[in-house]
Tab-separated table of C-alpha atoms and ligand atoms in Angstrom:
chain	number	residue	atom	x	y	z
A	256	MET	CA	11.210	8.938	-7.161
A	257	ARG	CA	14.950	8.173	-8.245
A	258	ALA	CA	14.822	5.258	-10.542
A	259	ARG	CA	17.766	3.857	-11.180
A	260	ARG	CA	21.612	4.197	-10.898
A	261	ALA	CA	21.290	7.268	-8.619
A	262	ALA	CA	21.851	8.010	-4.976
A	263	PHE	CA	19.795	9.520	-2.790
A	264	MET	CA	19.892	13.230	-3.642
A	265	ARG	CA	18.216	16.227	-2.527
A	266	ILE	CA	18.965	19.462	-3.369
A	267	ALA	CA	18.629	21.476	-0.427
A	268	GLY	CA	16.073	23.815	-0.204
A	269	CYS	CA	14.166	22.550	-2.762
A	270	SER	CA	11.425	20.994	-0.560
A	271	ALA	CA	11.305	23.526	2.197
A	272	GLY	CA	10.399	27.190	2.187
A	273	LEU	CA	6.761	26.895	0.421
A	274	GLY	CA	5.025	28.179	3.160
A	275	LEU	CA	2.491	26.871	5.782
A	276	LEU	CA	1.195	23.379	5.213
A	277	SER	CA	-2.456	23.543	3.806
A	278	LEU	CA	-5.241	20.755	4.543
A	279	VAL	CA	-6.179	19.525	1.353
A	280	THR	CA	-9.682	19.742	0.999
A	281	GLY	CA	-12.328	20.410	-0.974
A	282	SER	CA	-13.322	18.852	-4.271
A	283	PRO	CA	-10.684	15.768	-4.101
A	284	VAL	CA	-11.505	14.513	-0.435
A	285	ALA	CA	-15.206	15.329	-1.195
A	286	ALA	CA	-15.389	13.476	-3.962
A	287	ALA	CA	-13.687	10.580	-2.855
A	288	GLU	CA	-15.716	10.018	-0.087
A	289	SER	CA	-18.965	11.192	-1.356
A	290	ASP	CA	-19.357	8.785	-4.244
A	291	SER	CA	-17.512	5.486	-5.379
A	292	PRO	CA	-17.918	5.459	-9.230
A	293	ALA	CA	-17.030	1.845	-10.682
A	294	ARG	CA	-14.700	3.186	-13.467
A	295	ALA	CA	-12.494	5.677	-11.643
A	296	ILE	CA	-8.770	6.225	-12.365
A	297	VAL	CA	-6.916	7.667	-9.712
A	298	VAL	CA	-4.317	10.143	-11.349
A	299	ASP	CA	-1.731	10.713	-8.425
A	300	ALA	CA	0.570	13.876	-8.869
A	301	GLY	CA	3.659	12.946	-7.290
A	302	HIS	CA	4.646	15.056	-3.924
A	303	GLY	CA	3.339	18.329	-3.437
A	304	GLY	CA	3.092	20.990	-0.670
A	305	ILE	CA	5.977	21.248	1.353
A	306	ASP	CA	7.414	18.101	-0.362
A	307	GLY	CA	9.249	19.289	-3.598
A	308	GLY	CA	10.050	16.129	-4.941
A	309	ALA	CA	13.527	16.891	-6.995
A	310	CYS	CA	14.596	19.686	-8.349
A	311	GLY	CA	16.980	21.452	-10.754
A	312	ALA	CA	17.535	22.633	-14.342
A	313	GLY	CA	14.798	25.079	-13.288
A	314	ILE	CA	12.259	22.478	-12.360
A	315	VAL	CA	10.295	21.651	-9.525
A	316	GLU	CA	9.292	18.084	-9.514
A	317	LYS	CA	5.692	18.443	-7.731
A	318	THR	CA	4.721	21.502	-10.443
A	319	VAL	CA	5.487	19.895	-13.533
A	320	THR	CA	4.011	16.356	-12.036
A	321	LEU	CA	0.524	18.339	-11.099
A	322	ASP	CA	0.760	20.078	-14.244
A	323	VAL	CA	0.854	16.720	-16.587
A	324	ALA	CA	-1.611	15.010	-13.908
A	325	GLY	CA	-3.741	17.627	-14.670
A	326	ARG	CA	-3.617	17.393	-18.246
A	327	VAL	CA	-3.761	13.152	-18.399
A	328	ALA	CA	-7.179	13.689	-16.081
A	329	HIS	CA	-8.428	15.777	-18.589
A	330	ALA	CA	-8.055	13.577	-21.435
A	331	LEU	CA	-9.101	10.269	-19.451
A	332	ALA	CA	-12.380	12.320	-18.688
A	333	ALA	CA	-12.900	13.512	-21.798
A	334	ASP	CA	-12.442	9.327	-22.805
A	335	GLY	CA	-15.359	8.708	-20.350
A	336	TRP	CA	-13.490	7.477	-17.372
A	337	GLN	CA	-13.904	8.746	-13.787
A	338	VAL	CA	-11.060	10.933	-12.738
A	339	ARG	CA	-10.076	11.244	-9.542
A	340	MET	CA	-6.653	13.284	-8.564
A	341	THR	CA	-5.044	12.716	-5.003
A	342	ARG	CA	-4.259	16.324	-5.258
A	343	GLU	CA	-5.405	19.409	-7.523
A	344	GLY	CA	-3.386	21.927	-6.158
A	345	ASP	CA	0.271	22.583	-4.515
A	346	THR	CA	-0.775	20.465	-1.428
A	347	ASP	CA	0.519	18.122	1.073
A	348	VAL	CA	-1.087	14.476	0.537
A	349	SER	CA	0.623	13.429	4.141
A	350	ARG	CA	-2.459	15.579	5.497
A	351	LEU	CA	-5.365	14.209	3.329
A	352	TYR	CA	-6.234	11.678	6.400
A	353	GLU	CA	-5.702	11.776	9.817
A	354	SER	CA	-3.030	9.149	10.581
A	355	ASN	CA	-1.048	8.148	13.192
A	356	LEU	CA	2.055	7.139	10.929
A	357	PRO	CA	5.356	8.402	12.388
A	358	THR	CA	6.920	10.587	9.341
A	359	ARG	CA	5.367	12.714	6.775
A	360	HIS	CA	6.569	10.950	3.961
A	361	LYS	CA	4.915	7.222	5.343
A	362	ARG	CA	1.671	9.577	5.708
A	363	ASP	CA	2.029	10.785	2.299
A	364	LEU	CA	2.286	7.122	0.777
A	365	GLN	CA	-0.529	5.762	3.175
A	366	ASN	CA	-2.502	8.466	2.360
A	367	ARG	CA	-2.157	7.987	-1.548
A	368	LEU	CA	-2.921	4.503	-1.385
A	369	ASP	CA	-6.223	5.072	1.226
A	370	PHE	CA	-7.230	7.512	-1.648
A	371	VAL	CA	-7.301	4.626	-4.498
A	372	ARG	CA	-9.048	2.186	-1.969
A	373	ILE	CA	-11.874	4.562	-1.167
A	374	THR	CA	-12.045	5.496	-4.535
A	375	ARG	CA	-12.393	2.053	-5.483
A	376	ALA	CA	-10.210	2.922	-8.502
A	377	VAL	CA	-9.780	0.440	-11.326
A	378	GLY	CA	-6.358	1.789	-12.299
A	379	VAL	CA	-3.280	4.093	-10.978
A	380	ILE	CA	-1.520	6.467	-12.688
A	381	SER	CA	0.853	7.915	-10.358
A	382	ILE	CA	3.493	10.762	-12.062
A	383	HIS	CA	6.900	11.608	-11.253
A	384	VAL	CA	9.817	13.371	-12.353
A	385	ASN	CA	13.392	11.546	-12.450
A	386	SER	CA	17.014	12.570	-11.108
A	387	SER	CA	20.321	10.843	-11.313
A	388	THR	CA	24.074	11.889	-10.988
A	389	ASN	CA	24.536	10.448	-14.369
A	390	SER	CA	23.545	13.444	-16.709
A	391	ARG	CA	23.041	10.817	-19.544
A	392	ASP	CA	20.440	9.225	-18.088
A	393	ARG	CA	16.895	9.970	-20.027
A	394	GLY	CA	13.811	9.459	-21.221
A	395	PRO	CA	10.659	8.247	-19.765
A	396	LEU	CA	10.511	5.309	-17.131
A	397	VAL	CA	7.253	3.190	-16.195
A	398	PHE	CA	7.594	1.004	-13.637
A	399	TYR	CA	5.266	-1.314	-12.169
A	400	ASP	CA	4.682	-4.272	-9.624
A	401	VAL	CA	6.679	-7.264	-10.637
A	402	HIS	CA	4.061	-9.540	-9.520
A	403	SER	CA	0.906	-7.960	-11.213
A	404	GLU	CA	0.141	-9.005	-14.889
A	405	PRO	CA	-2.574	-6.209	-15.390
A	406	GLY	CA	0.175	-3.709	-14.574
A	407	ARG	CA	2.552	-5.105	-16.426
A	408	GLN	CA	0.484	-4.512	-19.414
A	409	LEU	CA	-0.893	-1.091	-18.215
A	410	ALA	CA	2.821	0.001	-17.759
A	411	GLN	CA	4.145	-1.261	-21.152
A	412	GLY	CA	1.341	0.264	-23.080
A	413	VAL	CA	2.158	3.472	-21.317
A	414	GLN	CA	5.796	3.038	-21.991
A	415	ASN	CA	5.234	2.131	-25.326
A	416	ALA	CA	3.348	5.401	-25.818
A	417	LEU	CA	5.576	7.640	-24.244
A	418	ASN	CA	8.560	6.340	-26.395
A	419	GLY	CA	6.646	7.213	-29.282
A	420	VAL	CA	6.612	10.756	-27.952
A	421	ALA	CA	9.999	10.550	-26.684
A	422	GLY	CA	12.176	8.758	-29.210
A	423	SER	CA	13.050	6.356	-26.774
A	424	THR	CA	12.914	2.503	-26.540
A	425	GLN	CA	12.722	1.669	-22.717
A	426	ARG	CA	10.954	-1.077	-21.668
A	427	ALA	CA	8.427	-0.572	-18.307
A	428	VAL	CA	10.438	-1.895	-15.192
A	429	GLY	CA	9.141	-4.236	-12.482
A	430	ARG	CA	9.848	-3.349	-8.978
A	431	ARG	CA	8.316	-4.925	-5.632
A	432	ASN	CA	10.046	-1.915	-3.477
A	433	LEU	CA	7.274	0.850	-4.402
A	434	PHE	CA	4.677	1.042	-1.925
A	435	LEU	CA	1.685	2.592	-4.038
A	436	ILE	CA	2.262	0.266	-6.968
A	437	ARG	CA	2.519	-2.752	-4.900
A	438	HIS	CA	-0.642	-2.233	-2.388
A	439	ALA	CA	-2.517	-0.855	-4.723
A	440	PRO	CA	-5.990	-3.091	-5.173
A	441	CYS	CA	-5.889	-2.426	-8.940
A	442	PRO	CA	-3.532	-2.266	-12.079
A	443	ALA	CA	-1.044	0.912	-10.494
A	444	ILE	CA	1.830	2.513	-12.631
A	445	LEU	CA	4.215	5.146	-11.416
A	446	VAL	CA	5.397	7.081	-14.566
A	447	GLU	CA	8.735	9.033	-14.446
A	448	LEU	CA	8.198	11.754	-17.120
A	449	GLY	CA	11.748	12.365	-17.353
A	450	PHE	CA	15.249	12.888	-16.037
A	451	LEU	CA	15.624	16.939	-15.027
A	452	THR	CA	19.205	16.053	-14.686
A	453	ASN	CA	19.745	15.433	-18.366
A	454	ALA	CA	19.625	18.941	-20.550
A	455	SER	CA	17.569	17.123	-23.366
A	456	ASP	CA	15.108	15.743	-20.904
A	457	ALA	CA	15.123	18.954	-18.773
A	458	ALA	CA	14.382	21.171	-22.086
A	459	ARG	CA	11.079	18.535	-22.929
A	460	LEU	CA	10.052	19.306	-19.110
A	461	LYS	CA	9.349	22.708	-19.233
A	462	ASP	CA	7.606	22.688	-22.902
A	463	PRO	CA	4.210	22.662	-22.571
A	464	HIS	CA	3.611	21.267	-25.844
A	465	TYR	CA	5.607	18.332	-25.241
A	466	LEU	CA	4.126	17.758	-21.569
A	467	GLN	CA	0.501	17.817	-23.400
A	468	ARG	CA	1.463	15.114	-26.181
A	469	ALA	CA	3.289	13.094	-23.318
A	470	ALA	CA	-0.234	13.390	-21.315
A	471	LEU	CA	-2.788	12.324	-24.492
A	472	ALA	CA	-0.112	9.624	-24.816
A	473	MET	CA	-0.362	8.379	-21.340
A	474	ALA	CA	-4.089	8.724	-21.114
A	475	ASP	CA	-4.772	7.154	-24.430
A	476	ALA	CA	-2.796	4.313	-23.804
A	477	ALA	CA	-3.737	3.915	-20.216
A	478	SER	CA	-7.586	4.068	-21.357
A	479	HIS	CA	-6.551	0.952	-23.701
A	480	ALA	CA	-5.067	-0.987	-21.302
A	481	LEU	CA	-7.494	-0.717	-18.800
A	482	GLN	CA	-10.273	-1.449	-20.826
A	483	MET	CA	-8.442	-4.593	-22.239
A	484	ALA	CA	-6.550	-5.884	-19.532
A	485	ALA	CA	-8.575	-8.915	-17.704
A	486	ILE	CA	-8.927	-6.807	-14.846
A	487	PRO	CA	-11.026	-8.281	-11.809
A	488	PRO	CA	-14.282	-6.528	-11.169
A	489	PRO	CA	-13.785	-3.907	-8.910
A	490	TYR	CA	-16.409	-4.565	-6.321
A	491	GLN	CA	-15.131	-7.922	-5.770
A	492	ARG	CA	-11.310	-6.782	-5.194
A	493	HIS	CA	-12.649	-4.006	-2.999
A	494	ALA	CA	-15.029	-5.949	-1.095
A	495	GLU	CA	-11.839	-7.846	0.255
A	496	ALA	CA	-10.784	-4.691	1.104
A	497	VAL	CA	-13.223	-3.955	3.282
A	498	ASP	CA	-11.394	-5.282	6.754
A	499	TRP	CA	-8.318	-4.006	4.938
A	500	VAL	CA	-5.255	-4.141	7.161
A	501	LYS	CA	-3.036	-1.380	6.280
A	502	PRO	CA	0.415	-2.612	5.406
A	503	SER	CA	3.319	-2.255	7.229
A	504	PHE	CA	5.796	-0.118	6.077
A	505	GLY	CA	8.867	-2.348	8.080
A	506	THR	CA	10.675	-3.176	4.326
A	507	PHE	CA	9.836	0.544	3.023
A	508	ASP	CA	11.693	2.705	5.897
A	509	LYS	CA	14.254	3.313	3.077
A	510	ILE	CA	12.191	4.020	0.062
A	511	ARG	CA	12.420	7.463	-0.675
A	512	VAL	CA	9.765	8.348	-3.518
A	513	GLN	CA	11.379	11.107	-5.478
B	155	ZN	ZN1	9.290	11.750	-7.375
């Protein structure tokens, strides 16, 4: 997604030409629907398949998000959490579940949200790469739903951890217009790892050692925050969601998660 001070910009060719769409099959969906762990964290790799996300400086967002999501998932699993990834390959999440929603973008967001609900997750970490028309914009940014205090705590913990790795001083940012983290029935954050439009950030986004350090820092901070935060019992929260009505996209029509 584009997080701040930047107009929508999609570089032609970045999101297409990646071959036939492939249905997401196998372990992510099967795992989500066959068991519902009480301590699952959803790690959401942004974009995928036909949707490359932002690109530039030799970086394609969907590739970086999948790389880092895997590192975060591995670290969380090592810390004892059940981990569910919305995608484990270069797949199109808009085709994860059947949906009548009219656009691929809406189906993508809805499917990620449905995945969170089905897995009964106690936390969501959605991973993205930022871009801006201002090449001086740099550093990691973590977003949370402005009405969620557990979400804010999770976001600030992860922001602090990323600041430590990146040498930045940002604060987590509260928003109301990010579909997944707004509607997730548990603390949820959207992590922008850095700006591919900034030379320093771009170099880091291509450095596996930096990505590993960032992933470990995120996982440690998320694990700590989700253990420490006053999280409502997941089954209580999800019991309320049995008759869950899919949220309207009316106010989100102009939202582009990039
Ligand atoms: Zn994105």
